Amino acid sequence: MPTTTSFPPRSAALRRGGAAVLAASASLLIPLATAAPALAAPGPASPSASASPGASHGASHGATAPDGKAKPPNKPAKEPPAQMSTVGGELLGKPGTQVQLGPGAPQLPKEISGDSWLVADAESGDILAAHNVHWKLPPASTLKMLFADTVLPKFPKDQKHKVLASDLAGMGEGSSQVGIKEDSTYTVHDLWLGVFLRSGNDAVHALSAMNGGTAKTVQDMQAHAEELQALDTHVVTPDGYDAEGQVSSAYDLTLFARSGLQNADFREYCSTVSAQFPGEEKPGKKRETFGIQNTNRLLTGAAGLQPYKGMAGVKNGSTTNAGNTFTGVAQHDGKKLLVTVMNPDIKEANEVYKETQRLLDWGFEAAGHVKPVGVLVPPKGGDKSGGRAGQGAGAQASVTGSSKDGMWTALGITGGALAVLAVAGFVVHRRHPLPDLVRRRPKS
């Protein structure tokens, strides 16, 4: 019989313990059909990504709170509430770690210091292990997953937008930017690359202007969060910048990722490693471009980290108030997992990625040997996502390439241009499927 384990919240002393990490060693662009969790020696890490030419970056990718002279807004409590939301299951409302180990199940990794985290099957929605998943915490730029899932379907990627000075007004001090210039024109495709690769708040604000302004976009995001049953989330800014009252949870962030991944364009952007971004338009001169790279280090590998085998997105974030946050999706041998980690207490460079790696390694080994402690719920009323997800837990369909069917197109980068490398037919559960992804190393 499965053993139900409910660990109490960790003491601050225990949560500060450091440890060496076992990281994934294989290259990103490999066939995932034969991939399995791999381990690699840790390497030195740098606390921040290098800036791209033409882009302005703060101390973190996504958004940075004010300079620290004033007390940060919305500072979270040191301990989770004694009782939290039970959306997705009764065990999810309890503080501490929830896991039900069956025969042959590995123990959870010890060096996990995140305030909140979860490991879930991306297709079935089963939550394999959870820790304070409904604790309402500042989300940082992982909130951009909700922004994208809300706004991305509204505009065709070839639509053009001339950026006005008013579009870029109101960005928080120190916000990371992809390098958008006023009075220059960008395609929607350009802007989404800026959002996903460089976590550009300038790109978020330009798209928000297209959507009727920041206030309307925040309203739309809140309504969409409620539709997804992400009830821990309160949206104040569209970009995740620290703001009084702005919170989400590991549970809700995972819902946003899972919903967004039903959209082929969302999948394309969050899995893109690098691209060329348009520079400023200058009269009488040829418009130049500059390179940008994804700040998700489990996707790209950077600062001593290797790309995680099978990693395909989704979004990272960091602010003064939120600390480091990350939601990632990866696949091995047909199994697809989502992991979210919020604010590791171990304050080492790249700790949020290291803890995600450990949880992914555990999840792929534990799958089939644990009893779920909860589930990622579907949207209210079934499918309201414009064809991105189907109704019914047991319904299945064979799909072969339609974006409405949720076909995952594997993307790589060659010379800064997106290239479709491989696709595959498959059978998926229609309740929020995460289709198979096949990546192949591009020929040199």
Short mmCIF file of C-alpha atoms in Angstrom, two decimals:
data_model
loop_
_atom_site.label_atom_id
_atom_site.label_comp_id
_atom_site.label_asym_id
_atom_site.label_seq_id
_atom_site.Cartn_x
_atom_site.Cartn_y
_atom_site.Cartn_z
CA MET A 1 0.00 0.00 0.00
CA PRO A 2 1.27 3.53 -0.71
CA THR A 3 2.73 5.37 2.23
CA THR A 4 1.37 8.88 2.78
CA THR A 5 4.04 11.23 4.01
CA SER A 6 3.23 14.74 5.19
CA PHE A 7 6.39 16.58 6.22
CA PRO A 8 5.98 19.64 8.45
CA PRO A 9 7.35 22.99 7.27
CA ARG A 10 11.13 23.12 7.45
CA SER A 11 12.92 25.22 10.01
CA ALA A 12 14.98 28.09 8.70
CA ALA A 13 18.14 26.40 9.90
CA LEU A 14 17.49 23.23 7.92
CA ARG A 15 16.50 25.12 4.81
CA ARG A 16 19.79 26.99 4.64
CA GLY A 17 21.86 23.84 4.20
CA GLY A 18 23.78 23.78 0.94
CA ALA A 19 24.69 20.76 -1.16
CA ALA A 20 26.31 19.82 -4.43
CA VAL A 21 23.89 19.31 -7.30
CA LEU A 22 23.54 16.52 -9.84
CA ALA A 23 22.73 18.24 -13.11
CA ALA A 24 21.60 16.98 -16.50
CA SER A 25 24.54 16.42 -18.83
CA ALA A 26 23.18 15.87 -22.31
CA SER A 27 22.79 18.52 -24.98
CA LEU A 28 19.36 20.07 -25.52
CA LEU A 29 18.94 19.25 -29.19
CA ILE A 30 18.84 15.43 -29.07
CA PRO A 31 16.19 12.85 -29.88
CA LEU A 32 13.96 12.70 -26.82
CA ALA A 33 12.57 9.29 -27.67
CA THR A 34 15.75 7.74 -26.30
CA ALA A 35 16.45 10.32 -23.62
CA ALA A 36 16.60 9.44 -19.94
CA PRO A 37 17.43 11.55 -16.90
CA ALA A 38 21.19 12.04 -16.83
CA LEU A 39 23.58 13.33 -14.22
CA ALA A 40 26.54 15.62 -14.61
CA ALA A 41 29.09 17.23 -12.40
CA PRO A 42 28.22 20.73 -11.19
CA GLY A 43 30.16 23.67 -12.45
CA PRO A 44 30.75 27.26 -11.44
CA ALA A 45 27.77 29.53 -11.80
CA SER A 46 27.25 33.18 -12.45
CA PRO A 47 24.36 35.02 -10.81
CA SER A 48 23.03 36.70 -13.93
CA ALA A 49 22.77 36.20 -17.65
CA SER A 50 24.89 38.28 -19.98
CA ALA A 51 23.16 41.17 -21.66
CA SER A 52 22.39 41.11 -25.34
CA PRO A 53 23.54 43.95 -27.55
CA GLY A 54 20.95 46.68 -27.68
CA ALA A 55 19.10 45.41 -24.61
CA SER A 56 18.91 46.94 -21.18
CA HIS A 57 18.76 44.62 -18.18
CA GLY A 58 18.24 45.04 -14.50
CA ALA A 59 19.70 42.87 -11.77
CA SER A 60 17.32 40.07 -12.69
CA HIS A 61 15.64 38.70 -15.77
CA GLY A 62 12.00 39.70 -15.78
CA ALA A 63 11.56 42.48 -13.28
CA THR A 64 13.43 43.99 -10.40
CA ALA A 65 11.88 45.69 -7.41
CA PRO A 66 12.96 49.19 -6.40
CA ASP A 67 16.48 49.81 -5.16
CA GLY A 68 15.88 48.30 -1.72
CA LYS A 69 15.99 51.58 0.19
CA ALA A 70 12.29 51.25 0.94
CA LYS A 71 10.65 48.14 2.33
CA PRO A 72 9.68 45.90 -0.60
CA PRO A 73 5.91 45.73 -1.16
CA ASN A 74 3.94 42.58 -0.51
CA LYS A 75 6.70 40.81 1.45
CA PRO A 76 5.54 37.22 2.03
CA ALA A 77 5.17 35.67 5.45
CA LYS A 78 8.04 33.47 6.63
CA GLU A 79 5.82 30.44 7.11
CA PRO A 80 2.88 29.16 5.02
CA PRO A 81 -0.66 29.40 6.36
CA ALA A 82 -1.85 26.50 8.48
CA GLN A 83 -4.61 25.87 5.95
CA MET A 84 -4.48 26.77 2.27
CA SER A 85 -6.74 26.25 -0.73
CA THR A 86 -7.79 22.67 -1.47
CA VAL A 87 -8.29 23.20 -5.20
CA GLY A 88 -6.92 20.01 -6.74
CA GLY A 89 -7.13 17.92 -3.57
CA GLU A 90 -7.40 17.99 0.21
CA LEU A 91 -3.71 17.21 0.76
CA LEU A 92 -2.73 20.30 -1.20
CA GLY A 93 -4.26 22.50 1.49
CA LYS A 94 -1.82 21.28 4.13
CA PRO A 95 1.51 23.00 4.80
CA GLY A 96 4.71 21.04 4.28
CA THR A 97 5.59 18.30 1.82
CA GLN A 98 2.93 15.90 0.57
CA VAL A 99 3.95 12.66 -1.14
CA GLN A 100 2.58 9.10 -1.19
CA LEU A 101 5.42 6.68 -1.88
CA GLY A 102 4.60 3.24 -3.22
CA PRO A 103 6.81 0.17 -3.69
CA GLY A 104 9.96 1.02 -5.62
CA ALA A 105 9.51 4.78 -5.25
CA PRO A 106 12.68 6.77 -4.61
CA GLN A 107 12.85 9.16 -1.68
CA LEU A 108 12.47 12.83 -2.46
CA PRO A 109 15.77 14.68 -2.86
CA LYS A 110 16.89 16.29 0.39
CA GLU A 111 18.36 19.52 -0.93
CA ILE A 112 15.08 21.20 -1.88
CA SER A 113 14.71 24.57 -0.17
CA GLY A 114 11.98 26.27 -2.22
CA ASP A 115 9.19 27.92 -0.24
CA SER A 116 6.77 26.19 -2.58
CA TRP A 117 7.13 23.54 -5.30
CA LEU A 118 5.39 20.73 -7.12
CA VAL A 119 6.02 17.91 -9.58
CA ALA A 120 3.16 17.01 -11.91
CA ASP A 121 2.43 14.80 -14.90
CA ALA A 122 1.86 17.32 -17.67
CA GLU A 123 -0.69 15.18 -19.54
CA SER A 124 -2.81 13.56 -16.82
CA GLY A 125 -2.43 16.46 -14.40
CA ASP A 126 -1.55 14.10 -11.53
CA ILE A 127 0.58 15.81 -8.89
CA LEU A 128 3.32 13.39 -7.81
CA ALA A 129 4.64 15.50 -4.94
CA ALA A 130 3.87 18.92 -3.54
CA HIS A 131 5.14 21.41 -1.00
CA ASN A 132 3.03 24.40 0.08
CA VAL A 133 1.62 24.55 -3.44
CA HIS A 134 -1.20 26.97 -2.59
CA TRP A 135 0.98 29.40 -0.64
CA LYS A 136 0.32 32.83 -2.15
CA LEU A 137 3.72 34.30 -3.03
CA PRO A 138 5.10 36.98 -5.38
CA PRO A 139 5.49 35.29 -8.78
CA ALA A 140 8.08 37.48 -10.55
CA SER A 141 8.24 36.96 -14.33
CA THR A 142 6.70 33.50 -14.23
CA LEU A 143 3.46 35.52 -14.26
CA LYS A 144 4.29 36.24 -17.90
CA MET A 145 3.00 32.72 -18.64
CA LEU A 146 -0.47 33.96 -17.71
CA PHE A 147 0.10 37.11 -19.74
CA ALA A 148 1.03 35.05 -22.78
CA ASP A 149 -1.78 32.54 -22.36
CA THR A 150 -4.23 35.46 -22.15
CA VAL A 151 -2.95 37.78 -24.90
CA LEU A 152 -1.03 35.62 -27.37
CA PRO A 153 -4.11 34.18 -29.17
CA LYS A 154 -5.46 37.67 -29.89
CA PHE A 155 -2.99 38.87 -32.55
CA PRO A 156 -1.53 37.16 -35.64
CA LYS A 157 2.23 36.87 -35.43
CA ASP A 158 2.79 38.89 -38.62
CA GLN A 159 0.77 41.89 -37.39
CA LYS A 160 2.92 45.00 -37.02
CA HIS A 161 2.92 47.60 -34.26
CA LYS A 162 4.69 50.95 -34.13
CA VAL A 163 5.79 51.52 -30.54
CA LEU A 164 4.86 54.86 -28.99
CA ALA A 165 6.49 56.47 -25.98
CA SER A 166 3.25 55.95 -24.08
CA ASP A 167 3.50 52.19 -24.69
CA LEU A 168 6.64 52.01 -22.58
CA ALA A 169 5.45 54.27 -19.77
CA GLY A 170 4.95 52.82 -16.32
CA MET A 171 7.62 50.11 -16.39
CA GLY A 172 9.13 49.44 -12.98
CA GLU A 173 12.59 50.73 -12.16
CA GLY A 174 15.28 48.24 -13.17
CA SER A 175 12.95 46.19 -15.37
CA SER A 176 14.68 43.87 -17.78
CA GLN A 177 14.17 44.88 -21.40
CA VAL A 178 14.79 43.31 -24.77
CA GLY A 179 15.67 46.69 -26.26
CA ILE A 180 12.50 48.05 -27.90
CA LYS A 181 12.75 51.59 -29.21
CA GLU A 182 9.90 54.05 -29.54
CA ASP A 183 8.89 55.09 -33.05
CA SER A 184 10.16 51.74 -34.33
CA THR A 185 7.88 49.05 -35.76
CA TYR A 186 7.90 45.42 -34.64
CA THR A 187 5.90 42.36 -35.58
CA VAL A 188 3.92 40.51 -32.95
CA HIS A 189 6.35 37.65 -33.50
CA ASP A 190 9.26 39.94 -32.59
CA LEU A 191 7.51 41.11 -29.44
CA TRP A 192 6.77 37.59 -28.19
CA LEU A 193 10.38 36.59 -28.74
CA GLY A 194 11.27 39.55 -26.53
CA VAL A 195 8.84 38.40 -23.86
CA PHE A 196 9.92 34.77 -23.75
CA LEU A 197 13.64 34.95 -24.48
CA ARG A 198 14.65 38.11 -22.64
CA SER A 199 11.63 38.43 -20.32
CA GLY A 200 11.37 41.94 -21.70
CA ASN A 201 8.96 44.13 -19.78
CA ASP A 202 9.16 46.59 -22.68
CA ALA A 203 7.75 43.89 -24.98
CA VAL A 204 5.02 43.11 -22.43
CA HIS A 205 4.01 46.77 -22.29
CA ALA A 206 3.97 47.10 -26.09
CA LEU A 207 1.69 44.06 -26.39
CA SER A 208 -0.45 45.37 -23.55
CA ALA A 209 -0.87 48.63 -25.46
CA MET A 210 -2.07 46.63 -28.45
CA ASN A 211 -4.53 44.90 -26.12
CA GLY A 212 -6.09 48.16 -24.99
CA GLY A 213 -3.67 49.17 -22.27
CA THR A 214 -2.16 47.86 -19.06
CA ALA A 215 -5.33 48.15 -16.97
CA LYS A 216 -7.41 46.18 -19.48
CA THR A 217 -4.67 43.56 -19.84
CA VAL A 218 -4.50 43.08 -16.06
CA GLN A 219 -8.28 42.70 -16.02
CA ASP A 220 -8.13 40.15 -18.84
CA MET A 221 -5.38 38.20 -17.07
CA GLN A 222 -7.34 38.08 -13.82
CA ALA A 223 -10.43 36.83 -15.61
CA HIS A 224 -8.41 34.15 -17.39
CA ALA A 225 -6.79 33.06 -14.14
CA GLU A 226 -10.24 32.59 -12.64
CA GLU A 227 -11.36 30.63 -15.71
CA LEU A 228 -8.39 28.32 -15.21
CA GLN A 229 -9.32 27.95 -11.51
CA ALA A 230 -6.06 29.61 -10.54
CA LEU A 231 -7.68 31.15 -7.49
CA ASP A 232 -4.47 31.95 -5.58
CA THR A 233 -3.54 34.56 -8.17
CA HIS A 234 -4.11 38.29 -7.90
CA VAL A 235 -2.76 40.28 -10.86
CA VAL A 236 -1.55 43.85 -10.45
CA THR A 237 1.02 44.16 -13.24
CA PRO A 238 1.12 42.24 -16.55
CA ASP A 239 4.89 41.62 -16.37
CA GLY A 240 5.29 40.22 -12.84
CA TYR A 241 7.09 43.25 -11.44
CA ASP A 242 6.79 43.39 -7.64
CA ALA A 243 3.59 45.19 -6.64
CA GLU A 244 1.53 45.39 -3.50
CA GLY A 245 -0.97 42.53 -3.46
CA GLN A 246 0.38 40.72 -6.53
CA VAL A 247 0.62 37.02 -5.73
CA SER A 248 0.32 33.61 -7.30
CA SER A 249 1.27 30.08 -6.24
CA ALA A 250 3.23 27.10 -7.51
CA TYR A 251 -0.09 25.43 -8.26
CA ASP A 252 -1.41 28.36 -10.29
CA LEU A 253 1.84 28.92 -12.18
CA THR A 254 1.76 25.27 -13.23
CA LEU A 255 -1.82 25.71 -14.45
CA PHE A 256 -0.71 28.68 -16.54
CA ALA A 257 2.15 26.71 -18.08
CA ARG A 258 -0.05 23.71 -18.81
CA SER A 259 -2.71 25.85 -20.45
CA GLY A 260 -0.21 27.88 -22.45
CA LEU A 261 1.50 24.77 -23.78
CA GLN A 262 -1.69 23.86 -25.64
CA ASN A 263 -0.90 26.74 -28.01
CA ALA A 264 1.66 25.98 -30.75
CA ASP A 265 2.99 29.55 -30.77
CA PHE A 266 3.44 29.51 -26.99
CA ARG A 267 5.40 26.27 -27.34
CA GLU A 268 7.52 27.75 -30.11
CA TYR A 269 8.49 30.84 -28.15
CA CYS A 270 9.17 29.18 -24.80
CA SER A 271 11.37 26.52 -26.43
CA THR A 272 13.37 28.91 -28.64
CA VAL A 273 17.00 29.04 -27.59
CA SER A 274 18.13 32.16 -29.49
CA ALA A 275 16.98 34.52 -32.20
CA GLN A 276 17.72 37.81 -33.93
CA PHE A 277 15.81 40.87 -32.72
CA PRO A 278 15.26 44.07 -34.74
CA GLY A 279 17.26 47.12 -33.74
CA GLU A 280 16.11 50.71 -33.86
CA GLU A 281 14.71 52.07 -37.12
CA LYS A 282 16.76 55.02 -38.33
CA PRO A 283 15.81 57.11 -41.38
CA GLY A 284 17.91 56.33 -44.43
CA LYS A 285 19.76 53.45 -42.77
CA LYS A 286 19.37 49.71 -43.05
CA ARG A 287 17.80 48.27 -39.95
CA GLU A 288 20.20 46.07 -38.03
CA THR A 289 19.44 43.16 -35.73
CA PHE A 290 21.08 41.83 -32.58
CA GLY A 291 21.10 38.40 -31.00
CA ILE A 292 19.07 37.45 -27.97
CA GLN A 293 19.21 34.23 -25.98
CA ASN A 294 16.67 32.56 -23.73
CA THR A 295 17.32 33.20 -20.04
CA ASN A 296 16.01 29.74 -19.08
CA ARG A 297 19.31 28.08 -18.21
CA LEU A 298 17.91 24.56 -18.21
CA LEU A 299 17.04 25.14 -21.85
CA THR A 300 20.21 26.88 -23.00
CA GLY A 301 22.88 25.87 -20.55
CA ALA A 302 24.84 28.75 -19.05
CA ALA A 303 26.99 29.74 -16.10
CA GLY A 304 28.17 26.20 -15.41
CA LEU A 305 24.82 24.52 -16.03
CA GLN A 306 24.28 22.03 -18.82
CA PRO A 307 20.95 22.01 -20.72
CA TYR A 308 18.60 19.56 -19.03
CA LYS A 309 17.89 16.54 -21.20
CA GLY A 310 14.41 16.92 -22.66
CA MET A 311 13.82 20.48 -21.39
CA ALA A 312 11.38 22.44 -23.56
CA GLY A 313 10.57 25.62 -21.59
CA VAL A 314 8.72 27.24 -19.83
CA LYS A 315 9.54 30.47 -17.88
CA ASN A 316 11.88 31.80 -15.23
CA GLY A 317 11.72 34.91 -13.11
CA SER A 318 13.50 36.87 -10.40
CA THR A 319 12.65 39.94 -8.35
CA THR A 320 13.71 41.36 -5.02
CA ASN A 321 10.48 40.31 -3.37
CA ALA A 322 9.85 36.98 -5.11
CA GLY A 323 13.39 35.68 -5.14
CA ASN A 324 13.91 33.22 -7.99
CA THR A 325 10.98 31.37 -9.53
CA PHE A 326 10.81 28.84 -12.33
CA THR A 327 8.36 26.57 -14.10
CA GLY A 328 9.84 24.00 -16.49
CA VAL A 329 8.53 21.21 -18.69
CA ALA A 330 10.60 18.24 -19.80
CA GLN A 331 10.08 14.88 -21.48
CA HIS A 332 11.84 11.52 -21.23
CA ASP A 333 10.68 8.28 -22.85
CA GLY A 334 7.18 9.60 -23.45
CA LYS A 335 6.72 10.87 -19.90
CA LYS A 336 6.19 14.62 -19.63
CA LEU A 337 6.60 16.45 -16.34
CA LEU A 338 5.98 19.98 -15.13
CA VAL A 339 7.94 21.30 -12.17
CA THR A 340 7.52 24.66 -10.45
CA VAL A 341 9.89 25.97 -7.77
CA MET A 342 9.40 29.28 -5.93
CA ASN A 343 12.02 31.15 -3.91
CA PRO A 344 14.69 28.64 -2.82
CA ASP A 345 15.97 29.49 0.64
CA ILE A 346 19.47 28.37 -0.34
CA LYS A 347 20.83 31.58 -1.83
CA GLU A 348 23.30 30.20 -4.31
CA ALA A 349 23.59 31.07 -7.98
CA ASN A 350 21.19 29.07 -10.16
CA GLU A 351 19.68 27.32 -7.13
CA VAL A 352 16.17 27.43 -8.58
CA TYR A 353 17.42 25.51 -11.63
CA LYS A 354 19.36 23.01 -9.54
CA GLU A 355 16.33 22.23 -7.42
CA THR A 356 14.20 21.89 -10.54
CA GLN A 357 16.72 19.41 -11.95
CA ARG A 358 16.59 17.33 -8.77
CA LEU A 359 12.80 17.28 -8.78
CA LEU A 360 12.65 16.36 -12.47
CA ASP A 361 15.14 13.53 -11.95
CA TRP A 362 13.07 12.30 -9.01
CA GLY A 363 9.79 12.63 -10.92
CA PHE A 364 10.94 10.62 -13.92
CA GLU A 365 12.19 7.87 -11.62
CA ALA A 366 9.14 7.99 -9.33
CA ALA A 367 6.47 8.02 -12.07
CA GLY A 368 4.33 4.92 -11.69
CA HIS A 369 5.57 4.29 -8.15
CA VAL A 370 3.71 7.03 -6.28
CA LYS A 371 0.06 7.72 -5.61
CA PRO A 372 -0.91 11.25 -6.68
CA VAL A 373 -1.47 13.73 -3.87
CA GLY A 374 -3.68 15.94 -6.03
CA VAL A 375 -4.44 16.98 -9.59
CA LEU A 376 -4.14 20.02 -11.85
CA VAL A 377 -7.76 20.93 -12.42
CA PRO A 378 -9.22 21.71 -15.87
CA PRO A 379 -10.73 25.13 -16.68
CA LYS A 380 -14.23 25.95 -15.52
CA GLY A 381 -16.81 24.43 -17.83
CA GLY A 382 -14.34 22.31 -19.79
CA ASP A 383 -12.75 23.64 -22.98
CA LYS A 384 -12.83 27.45 -23.17
CA SER A 385 -9.41 27.80 -24.71
CA GLY A 386 -10.26 28.14 -28.36
CA GLY A 387 -9.39 24.57 -29.21
CA ARG A 388 -6.22 24.34 -27.14
CA ALA A 389 -7.63 21.63 -24.87
CA GLY A 390 -10.37 19.07 -25.04
CA GLN A 391 -13.13 18.02 -22.68
CA GLY A 392 -13.35 14.90 -20.61
CA ALA A 393 -10.71 13.06 -18.65
CA GLY A 394 -10.88 9.89 -20.71
CA ALA A 395 -11.30 11.20 -24.23
CA GLN A 396 -8.42 10.57 -26.62
CA ALA A 397 -7.62 11.63 -30.15
CA SER A 398 -4.93 10.91 -32.68
CA VAL A 399 -3.42 14.13 -33.97
CA THR A 400 -0.86 14.83 -36.62
CA GLY A 401 0.00 18.49 -36.82
CA SER A 402 -2.78 21.00 -36.26
CA SER A 403 -2.05 23.72 -33.73
CA LYS A 404 -5.62 23.36 -32.53
CA ASP A 405 -4.96 19.72 -31.79
CA GLY A 406 -1.95 20.73 -29.72
CA MET A 407 0.74 19.26 -31.97
CA TRP A 408 4.15 20.08 -30.58
CA THR A 409 6.49 21.30 -33.29
CA ALA A 410 10.12 20.92 -32.28
CA LEU A 411 12.10 24.05 -32.95
CA GLY A 412 15.78 24.75 -33.14
CA ILE A 413 17.81 27.80 -34.07
CA THR A 414 20.18 27.98 -37.02
CA GLY A 415 21.75 31.34 -37.82
CA GLY A 416 19.17 33.10 -35.65
CA ALA A 417 16.21 31.80 -37.65
CA LEU A 418 13.52 29.47 -36.36
CA ALA A 419 13.68 26.08 -38.04
CA VAL A 420 11.16 23.28 -37.76
CA LEU A 421 13.26 20.20 -37.14
CA ALA A 422 10.81 17.35 -36.58
CA VAL A 423 7.21 16.48 -35.78
CA ALA A 424 5.53 13.23 -34.78
CA GLY A 425 2.00 11.84 -34.69
CA PHE A 426 0.84 10.54 -31.36
CA VAL A 427 -2.16 9.73 -29.19
CA VAL A 428 -2.80 12.15 -26.34
CA HIS A 429 -5.28 12.64 -23.55
CA ARG A 430 -7.42 15.53 -24.67
CA ARG A 431 -7.65 16.98 -21.19
CA HIS A 432 -4.78 19.45 -21.47
CA PRO A 433 -2.42 17.33 -23.58
CA LEU A 434 1.27 18.04 -23.78
CA PRO A 435 2.21 16.45 -27.09
CA ASP A 436 5.39 14.60 -27.87
CA LEU A 437 8.44 16.69 -28.68
CA VAL A 438 11.27 15.47 -30.88
CA ARG A 439 14.42 17.54 -31.16
CA ARG A 440 17.36 16.74 -33.40
CA ARG A 441 20.79 18.31 -33.44
CA PRO A 442 20.99 20.65 -36.45
CA LYS A 443 23.61 19.86 -39.04
CA SER A 444 26.56 22.20 -39.02
#
